[in-house]
PDB file of C-alpha atoms in Angstrom:
ATOM      1  CA  MET A   1      -0.017  -0.087  -0.059  1.00 93.00           C
ATOM      2  CA  ASP A   2       1.087   3.504  -0.682  1.00 97.00           C
ATOM      3  CA  THR A   3       0.857   6.350   1.846  1.00 97.00           C
ATOM      4  CA  TRP A   4      -0.449   9.922   1.075  1.00 98.00           C
ATOM      5  CA  LEU A   5      -0.184  13.092   3.088  1.00 98.00           C
ATOM      6  CA  VAL A   6      -3.533  14.789   2.689  1.00 97.00           C
ATOM      7  CA  SER A   7      -4.541  18.359   3.625  1.00 97.00           C
ATOM      8  CA  PHE A   8      -7.881  19.635   4.226  1.00 95.00           C
ATOM      9  CA  GLN A   9      -9.155  23.197   5.177  1.00 94.00           C
ATOM     10  CA  ALA A  10     -12.045  23.602   7.154  1.00 91.00           C
ATOM     11  CA  GLU A  11     -14.065  26.663   8.033  1.00 90.00           C
ATOM     12  CA  TRP A  12     -16.411  26.524  10.967  1.00 85.00           C
ATOM     13  CA  GLN A  13     -18.339  29.581  12.106  1.00 83.00           C
ATOM     14  CA  GLY A  14     -15.803  31.893  10.668  1.00 84.00           C
ATOM     15  CA  ALA A  15     -12.699  30.134  11.953  1.00 90.00           C
ATOM     16  CA  CYS A  16     -10.411  28.425   9.624  1.00 92.00           C
ATOM     17  CA  SER A  17      -8.219  25.477  10.478  1.00 92.00           C
ATOM     18  CA  GLU A  18      -5.978  23.019   8.427  1.00 94.00           C
ATOM     19  CA  GLU A  19      -6.245  19.331   9.007  1.00 93.00           C
ATOM     20  CA  HIS A  20      -3.567  16.921   7.835  1.00 96.00           C
ATOM     21  CA  VAL A  21      -3.954  13.222   7.765  1.00 95.00           C
ATOM     22  CA  LEU A  22      -2.118  10.139   6.529  1.00 97.00           C
ATOM     23  CA  ILE A  23      -4.048   8.007   4.051  1.00 97.00           C
ATOM     24  CA  ARG A  24      -2.955   4.330   3.166  1.00 97.00           C
ATOM     25  CA  SER A  25      -4.454   2.857  -0.005  1.00 97.00           C
ATOM     26  CA  GLN A  26      -3.563   0.642  -2.941  1.00 97.00           C
ATOM     27  CA  ASN A  27      -3.488   3.740  -5.423  1.00 97.00           C
ATOM     28  CA  LEU A  28      -4.372   7.515  -5.878  1.00 97.00           C
ATOM     29  CA  LEU A  29      -7.774   6.621  -7.280  1.00 97.00           C
ATOM     30  CA  LEU A  30      -8.843   4.937  -3.990  1.00 97.00           C
ATOM     31  CA  ALA A  31      -6.939   7.400  -1.857  1.00 97.00           C
ATOM     32  CA  GLU A  32      -8.969  10.392  -3.642  1.00 96.00           C
ATOM     33  CA  ALA A  33     -12.142   8.394  -3.095  1.00 95.00           C
ATOM     34  CA  GLY A  34     -11.637   8.103   0.437  1.00 95.00           C
ATOM     35  CA  CYS A  35     -10.692  11.837   0.839  1.00 94.00           C
ATOM     36  CA  MET A  36     -13.906  12.683  -1.142  1.00 92.00           C
ATOM     37  CA  HIS A  37     -15.926  10.425   1.409  1.00 91.00           C
ATOM     38  CA  MET A  38     -14.290  12.140   4.208  1.00 91.00           C
ATOM     39  CA  GLY A  39     -15.084  15.528   2.890  1.00 90.00           C
ATOM     40  CA  ARG A  40     -18.801  14.668   2.029  1.00 86.00           C
ATOM     41  CA  THR A  41     -19.331  13.535   5.785  1.00 86.00           C
ATOM     42  CA  TRP A  42     -17.093  15.895   7.479  1.00 84.00           C
ATOM     43  CA  TRP A  43     -19.881  17.055   9.813  1.00 78.00           C
ATOM     44  CA  LYS A  44     -22.669  14.779  10.998  1.00 74.00           C
ATOM     45  CA  GLY A  45     -26.304  15.613  10.274  1.00 68.00           C
ATOM     46  CA  ASP A  46     -25.847  18.686   8.220  1.00 68.00           C
ATOM     47  CA  ALA A  47     -26.901  18.816   4.629  1.00 65.00           C
ATOM     48  CA  CYS A  48     -23.883  18.959   2.223  1.00 76.00           C
ATOM     49  CA  GLU A  49     -23.694  20.833  -1.011  1.00 78.00           C
ATOM     50  CA  SER A  50     -20.686  19.513  -3.142  1.00 80.00           C
ATOM     51  CA  GLU A  51     -18.648  21.632  -5.592  1.00 79.00           C
ATOM     52  CA  GLY A  52     -16.087  19.031  -6.653  1.00 81.00           C
ATOM     53  CA  TYR A  53     -13.198  19.048  -4.044  1.00 87.00           C
ATOM     54  CA  SER A  54     -15.109  21.284  -1.607  1.00 88.00           C
ATOM     55  CA  TRP A  55     -18.329  20.853   0.470  1.00 88.00           C
ATOM     56  CA  ARG A  56     -20.609  23.258   2.085  1.00 85.00           C
ATOM     57  CA  PHE A  57     -22.636  22.590   5.422  1.00 85.00           C
ATOM     58  CA  GLY A  58     -24.747  25.389   5.801  1.00 79.00           C
ATOM     59  CA  GLY A  59     -22.323  28.275   6.593  1.00 79.00           C
ATOM     60  CA  ASN A  60     -19.469  25.775   7.221  1.00 87.00           C
ATOM     61  CA  ASP A  61     -16.943  24.664   4.513  1.00 89.00           C
ATOM     62  CA  VAL A  62     -14.313  21.935   4.125  1.00 91.00           C
ATOM     63  CA  TRP A  63     -11.881  21.835   1.166  1.00 92.00           C
ATOM     64  CA  LEU A  64      -9.507  19.075  -0.071  1.00 94.00           C
ATOM     65  CA  LYS A  65      -6.279  21.100  -0.509  1.00 95.00           C
ATOM     66  CA  SER A  66      -3.539  18.613  -1.396  1.00 96.00           C
ATOM     67  CA  ILE A  67      -2.862  15.011  -1.641  1.00 97.00           C
ATOM     68  CA  ILE A  68       0.848  13.886  -1.805  1.00 97.00           C
ATOM     69  CA  LEU A  69       2.524  10.508  -2.299  1.00 98.00           C
ATOM     70  CA  LEU A  70       5.133   9.828   0.273  1.00 98.00           C
ATOM     71  CA  SER A  71       8.170   7.806   0.055  1.00 97.00           C
ATOM     72  CA  ASP A  72       8.471   4.684   2.432  1.00 96.00           C
ATOM     73  CA  ALA A  73      11.063   6.700   4.337  1.00 97.00           C
ATOM     74  CA  GLU A  74       8.809   9.675   4.770  1.00 97.00           C
ATOM     75  CA  SER A  75       5.742   7.452   5.592  1.00 96.00           C
ATOM     76  CA  GLU A  76       7.591   5.522   8.254  1.00 95.00           C
ATOM     77  CA  THR A  77       8.853   8.738   9.816  1.00 96.00           C
ATOM     78  CA  LEU A  78       5.366  10.536   9.978  1.00 94.00           C
ATOM     79  CA  SER A  79       3.544   7.489  11.010  1.00 91.00           C
ATOM     80  CA  GLY A  80       6.059   6.819  13.617  1.00 91.00           C
ATOM     81  CA  LEU A  81       5.711  10.199  15.342  1.00 92.00           C
ATOM     82  CA  ARG A  82       1.944   9.379  15.567  1.00 88.00           C
ATOM     83  CA  PHE A  83       0.788  13.163  15.631  1.00 91.00           C
ATOM     84  CA  LEU A  84      -1.169  12.893  12.349  1.00 93.00           C
ATOM     85  CA  ASP A  85      -4.478  10.731  12.130  1.00 92.00           C
ATOM     86  CA  TYR A  86      -3.739   7.579   9.966  1.00 92.00           C
ATOM     87  CA  TRP A  87      -6.534   6.230   7.763  1.00 95.00           C
ATOM     88  CA  THR A  88      -6.604   3.178   5.597  1.00 96.00           C
ATOM     89  CA  VAL A  89      -9.080   3.315   2.548  1.00 97.00           C
ATOM     90  CA  THR A  90     -10.275   0.027   1.097  1.00 97.00           C
ATOM     91  CA  GLY A  91     -13.117  -0.941  -0.896  1.00 96.00           C
ATOM     92  CA  THR A  92     -13.751   0.505  -4.256  1.00 96.00           C
ATOM     93  CA  PRO A  93     -13.535   4.029  -5.682  1.00 95.00           C
ATOM     94  CA  ASP A  94     -17.467   3.978  -5.867  1.00 95.00           C
ATOM     95  CA  SER A  95     -17.842   2.671  -2.194  1.00 95.00           C
ATOM     96  CA  PRO A  96     -14.626   3.433  -0.191  1.00 96.00           C
ATOM     97  CA  VAL A  97     -14.161   2.329   3.243  1.00 96.00           C
ATOM     98  CA  VAL A  98     -12.180   4.613   5.551  1.00 96.00           C
ATOM     99  CA  ARG A  99     -10.899   3.220   8.804  1.00 95.00           C
ATOM    100  CA  ASP A 100      -8.254   4.478  11.355  1.00 92.00           C
ATOM    101  CA  ARG A 101      -5.169   2.586  12.631  1.00 88.00           C
ATOM    102  CA  ASN A 102      -7.356   1.025  15.281  1.00 88.00           C
ATOM    103  CA  ASP A 103      -9.999  -0.201  12.787  1.00 90.00           C
ATOM    104  CA  ASN A 104     -12.601   2.501  13.792  1.00 89.00           C
ATOM    105  CA  HIS A 105     -14.744   3.533  10.895  1.00 90.00           C
ATOM    106  CA  TRP A 106     -14.493   7.166   9.895  1.00 89.00           C
ATOM    107  CA  LEU A 107     -18.248   7.796  10.164  1.00 84.00           C
ATOM    108  CA  ASP A 108     -18.229   6.433  13.828  1.00 85.00           C
ATOM    109  CA  PHE A 109     -15.005   8.790  14.458  1.00 73.00           C
ATOM    110  CA  ARG A 110     -16.424  12.048  13.463  1.00 65.00           C
ATOM    111  CA  ASP A 111     -19.839  11.441  15.230  1.00 48.00           C
TER     112      ASP A 111
END
């Protein structure tokens, strides 16, 4: 599996923050599908309007800013430091399954 460094930008009630995570997947297509799934479901219960790589939840927004393939050494270093959330994407691009390093599902994590 490859490891990707992914950056999201979230704006909630006028305050902006950047969220960086590690994504493990078989390929870029599946990694991107996992990121799209995460963006669409960023906040629970809010209606989401999608605009490609950005999502609007009422007055709150999320953008997928970047997805960068890491070398094995970079992946080992960043995952070893354990300061970034680490998500594995399996399934298919049409139906990605996103789980953290403890096998918790993304939809349960963000609830």
